[in-house]
Short mmCIF file of C-alpha atoms and ligand atoms in Angstrom, two decimals:
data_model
loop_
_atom_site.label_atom_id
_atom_site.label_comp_id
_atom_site.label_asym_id
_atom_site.label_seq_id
_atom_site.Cartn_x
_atom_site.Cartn_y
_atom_site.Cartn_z
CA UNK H 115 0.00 0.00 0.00
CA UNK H 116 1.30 3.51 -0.58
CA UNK H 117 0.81 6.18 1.98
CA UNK H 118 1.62 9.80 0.71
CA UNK H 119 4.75 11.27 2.85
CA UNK H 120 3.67 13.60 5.52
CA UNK H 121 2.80 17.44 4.77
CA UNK H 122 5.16 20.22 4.83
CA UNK H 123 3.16 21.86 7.22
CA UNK H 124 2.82 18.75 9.35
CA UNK H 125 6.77 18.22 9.71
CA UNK H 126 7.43 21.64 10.82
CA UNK H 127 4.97 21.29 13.46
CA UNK H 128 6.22 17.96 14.77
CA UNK H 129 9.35 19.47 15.15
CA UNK H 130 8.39 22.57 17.08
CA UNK H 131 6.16 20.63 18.80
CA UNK H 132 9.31 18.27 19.67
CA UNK H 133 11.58 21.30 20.45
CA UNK H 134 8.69 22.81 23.20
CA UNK H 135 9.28 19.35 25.28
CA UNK H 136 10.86 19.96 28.21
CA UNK H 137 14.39 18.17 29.43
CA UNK H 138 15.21 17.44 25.35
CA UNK H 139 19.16 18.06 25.26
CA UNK H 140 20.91 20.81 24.27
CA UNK H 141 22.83 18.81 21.67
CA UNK H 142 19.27 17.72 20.28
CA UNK H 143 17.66 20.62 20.10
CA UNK H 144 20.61 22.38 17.86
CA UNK H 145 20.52 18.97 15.36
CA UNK H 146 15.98 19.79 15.51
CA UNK H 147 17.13 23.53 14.71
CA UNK H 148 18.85 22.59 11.92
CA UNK H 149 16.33 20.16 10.71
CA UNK H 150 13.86 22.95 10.64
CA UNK H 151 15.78 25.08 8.32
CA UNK H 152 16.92 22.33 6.50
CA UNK H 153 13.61 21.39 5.27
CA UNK H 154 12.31 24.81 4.89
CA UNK H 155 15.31 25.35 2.21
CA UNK H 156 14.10 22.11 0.44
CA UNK H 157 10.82 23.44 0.15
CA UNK H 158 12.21 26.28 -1.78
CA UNK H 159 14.19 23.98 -3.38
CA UNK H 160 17.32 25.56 -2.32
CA UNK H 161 20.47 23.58 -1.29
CA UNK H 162 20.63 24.20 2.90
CA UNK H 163 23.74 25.45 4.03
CA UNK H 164 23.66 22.94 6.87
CA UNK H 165 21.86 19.57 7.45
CA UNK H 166 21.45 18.35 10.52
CA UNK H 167 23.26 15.39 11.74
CA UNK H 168 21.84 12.55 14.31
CA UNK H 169 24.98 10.39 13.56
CA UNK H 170 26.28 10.84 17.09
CA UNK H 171 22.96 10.48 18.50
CA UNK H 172 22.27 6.60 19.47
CA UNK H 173 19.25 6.96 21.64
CA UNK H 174 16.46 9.44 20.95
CA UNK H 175 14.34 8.87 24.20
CA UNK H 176 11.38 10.67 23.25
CA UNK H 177 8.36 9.64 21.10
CA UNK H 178 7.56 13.20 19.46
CA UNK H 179 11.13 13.77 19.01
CA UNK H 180 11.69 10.33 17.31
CA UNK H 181 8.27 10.78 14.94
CA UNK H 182 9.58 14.23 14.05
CA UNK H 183 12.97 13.05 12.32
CA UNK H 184 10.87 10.49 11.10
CA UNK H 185 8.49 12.59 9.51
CA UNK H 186 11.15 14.84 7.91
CA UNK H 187 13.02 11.77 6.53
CA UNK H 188 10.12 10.36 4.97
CA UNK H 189 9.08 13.49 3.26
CA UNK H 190 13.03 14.49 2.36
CA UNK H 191 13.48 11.13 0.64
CA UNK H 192 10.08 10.04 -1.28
CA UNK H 193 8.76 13.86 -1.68
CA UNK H 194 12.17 15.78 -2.33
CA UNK H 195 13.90 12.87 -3.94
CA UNK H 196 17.04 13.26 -1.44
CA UNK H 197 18.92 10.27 -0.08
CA UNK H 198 21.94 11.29 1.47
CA UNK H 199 21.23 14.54 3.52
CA UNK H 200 23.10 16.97 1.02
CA UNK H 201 24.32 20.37 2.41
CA UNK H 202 26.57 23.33 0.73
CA UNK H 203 28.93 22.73 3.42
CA UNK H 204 30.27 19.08 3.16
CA UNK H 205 29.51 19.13 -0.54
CA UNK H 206 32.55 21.59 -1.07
CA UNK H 207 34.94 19.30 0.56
CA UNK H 208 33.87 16.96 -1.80
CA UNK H 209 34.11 19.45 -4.68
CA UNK H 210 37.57 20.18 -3.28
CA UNK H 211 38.20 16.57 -3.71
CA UNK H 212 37.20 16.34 -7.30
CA UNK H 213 39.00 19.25 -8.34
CA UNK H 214 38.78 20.07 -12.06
CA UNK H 215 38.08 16.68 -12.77
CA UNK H 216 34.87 15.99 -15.36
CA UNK H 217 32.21 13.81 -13.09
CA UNK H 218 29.83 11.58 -14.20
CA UNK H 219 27.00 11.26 -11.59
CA UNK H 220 25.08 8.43 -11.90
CA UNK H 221 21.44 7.31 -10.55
CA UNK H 222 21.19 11.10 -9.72
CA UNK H 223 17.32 11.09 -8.46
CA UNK H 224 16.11 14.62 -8.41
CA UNK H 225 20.10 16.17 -9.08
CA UNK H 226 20.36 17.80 -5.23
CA UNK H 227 23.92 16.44 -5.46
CA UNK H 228 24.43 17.97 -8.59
CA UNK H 229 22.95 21.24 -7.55
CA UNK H 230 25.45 21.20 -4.46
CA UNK H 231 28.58 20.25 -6.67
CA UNK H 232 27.66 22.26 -9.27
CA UNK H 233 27.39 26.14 -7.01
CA UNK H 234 30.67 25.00 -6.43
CA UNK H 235 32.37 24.88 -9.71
CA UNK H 236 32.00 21.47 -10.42
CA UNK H 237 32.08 20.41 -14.11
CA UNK H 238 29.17 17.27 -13.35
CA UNK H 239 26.83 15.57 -15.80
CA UNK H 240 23.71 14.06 -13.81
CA UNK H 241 21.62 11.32 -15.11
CA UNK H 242 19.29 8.74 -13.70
CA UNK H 243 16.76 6.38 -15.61
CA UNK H 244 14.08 8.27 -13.73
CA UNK H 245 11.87 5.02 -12.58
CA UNK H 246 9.43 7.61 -11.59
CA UNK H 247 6.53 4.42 -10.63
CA UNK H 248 9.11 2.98 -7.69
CA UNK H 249 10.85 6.31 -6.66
CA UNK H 250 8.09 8.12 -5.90
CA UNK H 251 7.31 11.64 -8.13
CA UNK H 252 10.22 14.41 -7.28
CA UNK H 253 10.58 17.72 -8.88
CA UNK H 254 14.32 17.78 -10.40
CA UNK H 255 16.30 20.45 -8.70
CA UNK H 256 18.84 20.00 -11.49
CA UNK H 257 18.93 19.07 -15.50
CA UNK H 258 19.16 15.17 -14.67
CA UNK H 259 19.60 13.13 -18.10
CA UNK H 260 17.13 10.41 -18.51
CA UNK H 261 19.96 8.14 -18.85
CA UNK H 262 20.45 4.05 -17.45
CA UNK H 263 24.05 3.92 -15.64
CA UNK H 264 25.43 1.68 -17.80
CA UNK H 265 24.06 3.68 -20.68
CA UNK H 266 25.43 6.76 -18.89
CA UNK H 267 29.26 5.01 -18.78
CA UNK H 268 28.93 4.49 -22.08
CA UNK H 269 28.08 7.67 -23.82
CA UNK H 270 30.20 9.72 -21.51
CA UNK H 271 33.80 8.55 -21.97
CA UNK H 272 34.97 11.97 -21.03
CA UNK H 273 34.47 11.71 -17.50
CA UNK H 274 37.13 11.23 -15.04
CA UNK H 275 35.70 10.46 -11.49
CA UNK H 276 32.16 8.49 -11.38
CA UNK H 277 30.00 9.60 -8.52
CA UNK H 278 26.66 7.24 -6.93
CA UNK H 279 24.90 8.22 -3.94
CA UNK H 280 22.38 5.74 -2.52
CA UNK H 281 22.79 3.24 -5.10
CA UNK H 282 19.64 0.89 -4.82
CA UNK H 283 20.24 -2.32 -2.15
CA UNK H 284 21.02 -5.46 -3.15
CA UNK H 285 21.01 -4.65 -7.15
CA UNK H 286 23.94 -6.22 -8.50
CA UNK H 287 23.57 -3.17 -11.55
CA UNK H 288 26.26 -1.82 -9.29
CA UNK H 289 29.09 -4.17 -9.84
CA UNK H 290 28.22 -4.50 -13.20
CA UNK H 291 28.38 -0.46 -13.18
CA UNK H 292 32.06 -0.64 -11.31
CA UNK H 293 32.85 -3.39 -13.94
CA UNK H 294 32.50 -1.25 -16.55
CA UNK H 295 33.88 1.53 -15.15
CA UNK H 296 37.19 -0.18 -14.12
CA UNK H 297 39.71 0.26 -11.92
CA UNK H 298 42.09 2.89 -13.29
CA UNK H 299 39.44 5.81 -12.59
CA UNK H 300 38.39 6.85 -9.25
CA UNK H 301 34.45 6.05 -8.00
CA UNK H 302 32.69 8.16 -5.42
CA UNK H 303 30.38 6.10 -3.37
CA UNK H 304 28.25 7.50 -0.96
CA UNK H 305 26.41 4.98 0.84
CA UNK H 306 26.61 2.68 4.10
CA UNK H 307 29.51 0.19 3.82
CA UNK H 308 29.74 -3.37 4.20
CA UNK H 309 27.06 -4.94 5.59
CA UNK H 310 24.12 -1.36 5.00
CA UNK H 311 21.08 -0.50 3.28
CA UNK H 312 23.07 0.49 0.29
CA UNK H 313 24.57 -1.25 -3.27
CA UNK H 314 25.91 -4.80 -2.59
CA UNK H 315 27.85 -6.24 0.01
CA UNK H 316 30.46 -7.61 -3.19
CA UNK H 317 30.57 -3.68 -4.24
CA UNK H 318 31.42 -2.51 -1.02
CA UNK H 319 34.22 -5.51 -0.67
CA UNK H 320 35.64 -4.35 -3.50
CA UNK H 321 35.64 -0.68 -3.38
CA UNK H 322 39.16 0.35 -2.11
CA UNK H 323 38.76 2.90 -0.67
CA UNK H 324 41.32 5.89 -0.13
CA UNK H 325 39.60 8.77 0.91
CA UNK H 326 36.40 8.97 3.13
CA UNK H 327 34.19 11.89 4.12
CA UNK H 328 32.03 12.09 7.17
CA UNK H 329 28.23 13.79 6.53
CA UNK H 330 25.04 14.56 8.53
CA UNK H 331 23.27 11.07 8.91
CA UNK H 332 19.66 10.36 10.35
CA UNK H 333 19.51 8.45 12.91
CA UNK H 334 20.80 4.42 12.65
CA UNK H 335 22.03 5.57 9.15
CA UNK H 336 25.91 5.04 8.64
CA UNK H 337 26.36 6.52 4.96
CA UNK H 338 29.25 7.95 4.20
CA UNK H 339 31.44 9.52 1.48
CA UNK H 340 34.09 6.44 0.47
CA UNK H 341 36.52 7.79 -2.15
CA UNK H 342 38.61 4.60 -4.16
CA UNK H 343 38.99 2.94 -7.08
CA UNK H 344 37.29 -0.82 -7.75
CA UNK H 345 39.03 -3.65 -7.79
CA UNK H 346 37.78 -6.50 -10.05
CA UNK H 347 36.45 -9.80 -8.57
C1 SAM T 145 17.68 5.75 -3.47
S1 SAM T 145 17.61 6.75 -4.87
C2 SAM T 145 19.07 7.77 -4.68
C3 SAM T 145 18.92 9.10 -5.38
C4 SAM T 145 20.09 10.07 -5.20
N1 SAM T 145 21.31 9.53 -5.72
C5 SAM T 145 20.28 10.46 -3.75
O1 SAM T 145 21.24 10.02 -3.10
O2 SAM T 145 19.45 11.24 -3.25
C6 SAM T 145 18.14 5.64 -6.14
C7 SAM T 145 18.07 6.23 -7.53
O3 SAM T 145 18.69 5.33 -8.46
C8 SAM T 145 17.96 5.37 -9.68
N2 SAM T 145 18.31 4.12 -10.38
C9 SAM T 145 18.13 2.85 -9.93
N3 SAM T 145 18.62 1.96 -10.82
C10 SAM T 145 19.12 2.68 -11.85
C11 SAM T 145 19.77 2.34 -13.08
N4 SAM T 145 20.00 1.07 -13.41
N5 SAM T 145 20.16 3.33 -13.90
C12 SAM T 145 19.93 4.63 -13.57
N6 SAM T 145 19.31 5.02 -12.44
C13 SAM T 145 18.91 4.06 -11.58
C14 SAM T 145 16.51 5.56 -9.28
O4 SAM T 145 15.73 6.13 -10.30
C15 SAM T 145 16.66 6.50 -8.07
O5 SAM T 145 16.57 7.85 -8.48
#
């Protein structure tokens, strides 16, 4: 069955309504802060400067608090079409990273990576094969190419670092992707590593990684920004 993610209107007041309960900590209440203006900036469908970050958060001990975050993850990922919480502010370490390098982004969704890279001087192509029925409708943020990933390898030789946030779980399309790909070129994988919600637990074996960012997480997510270059099975 497919329930319709939660109202605007309905997460902002299940987070003030969280914020007005008494005894919530400090360090909460600045992450519930920034989750306010977080998704007010999505629903302009601006990049926020900040997300907020539960990472180091393991217990939430309140109800409203916990439905709140909830709430705001559901309608960030199936209404806004963004997995990984993207931010301008970790997003230019990764541009950093890239350089002046030509990046091919792959199974974009609505492009909010793209967006983020992109304010920042990136030189990024964006595509996605926009399965619209299973990903819920999202307005693009960004010109996203209707393109399959191994479609996208292929008509983009150019590029020079491959980026995939969030690849689906369990779909082997990303070691075939990698495959392709190969090992002299660098991937960006942001996603939860061995044994997570994201790609393939083969991928993520053979992904070595050399570089790593940290970024705001919900909470009991572990994704992550692994930098490295694929080694064939
Ligand atoms: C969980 S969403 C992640 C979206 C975005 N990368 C993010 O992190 O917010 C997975 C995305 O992969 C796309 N996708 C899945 N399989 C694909 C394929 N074989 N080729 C291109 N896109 C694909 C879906 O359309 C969807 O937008």
């Amino acid at each position: 069955m497919f329930f319709p993610p939660p109202s605007y209107e309905n997460v902002l007041k299940q987070i003030t309504y969280a914020c007005s309960r008494y005894s919530v900590p400090a360090c909460l209440l600045e992450q519930l802060d920034h989750l306010r203006e977080f998704m007010e900036a999505l629903a302009r469908q601006e990049i926020p400067r900040r997300a907020p970050d539960f990472g180091d958060i393991d217990i939430i001990e309140s109800d409203e608090i916990e439905r709140a975050i909830r709430s705001a993850r559901s309608r960030t990922q199936r209404k806004h079409g963004m997995w990984s919480m993207v931010d301008s502010t970790w997003t230019r370490d990764l541009a950093d990273w890239m350089g002046q390098r030509i990046c091919l982004e792959v199974m974009a969704g609505a492009g909010w990576l793209a967006k983020a890279l992109s304010a920042h001087g990136l030189n990024l192509i964006a595509t996605d094969f926009d399965a619209r029925a299973k990903w819920g409708k999202r307005p693009a943020v960004y010109p996203v190419k209707p393109l399959d990933a191994l479609a996208a390898i292929a008509c983009h030789p150019e590029a020079e670092v491959l980026l995939v946030s969030w690849p689906p779980y369990a779909d082997p399309v990303i070691e075939s992707l990698a495959e392709a790909w190969g090992t002299e070129r660098p991937i960006v994988y942001i996603g939860e590593a061995c044994g997570g919600c994201t790609a393939t637990e083969p991928f993520c074996a053979q992904l070595q990684v050399t570089d790593r960012l940290i970024i705001p997480r919900w909470p009991g997510f572990h994704d992550e920004v692994l930098m490295g270059n694929y080694l064939l099975p």
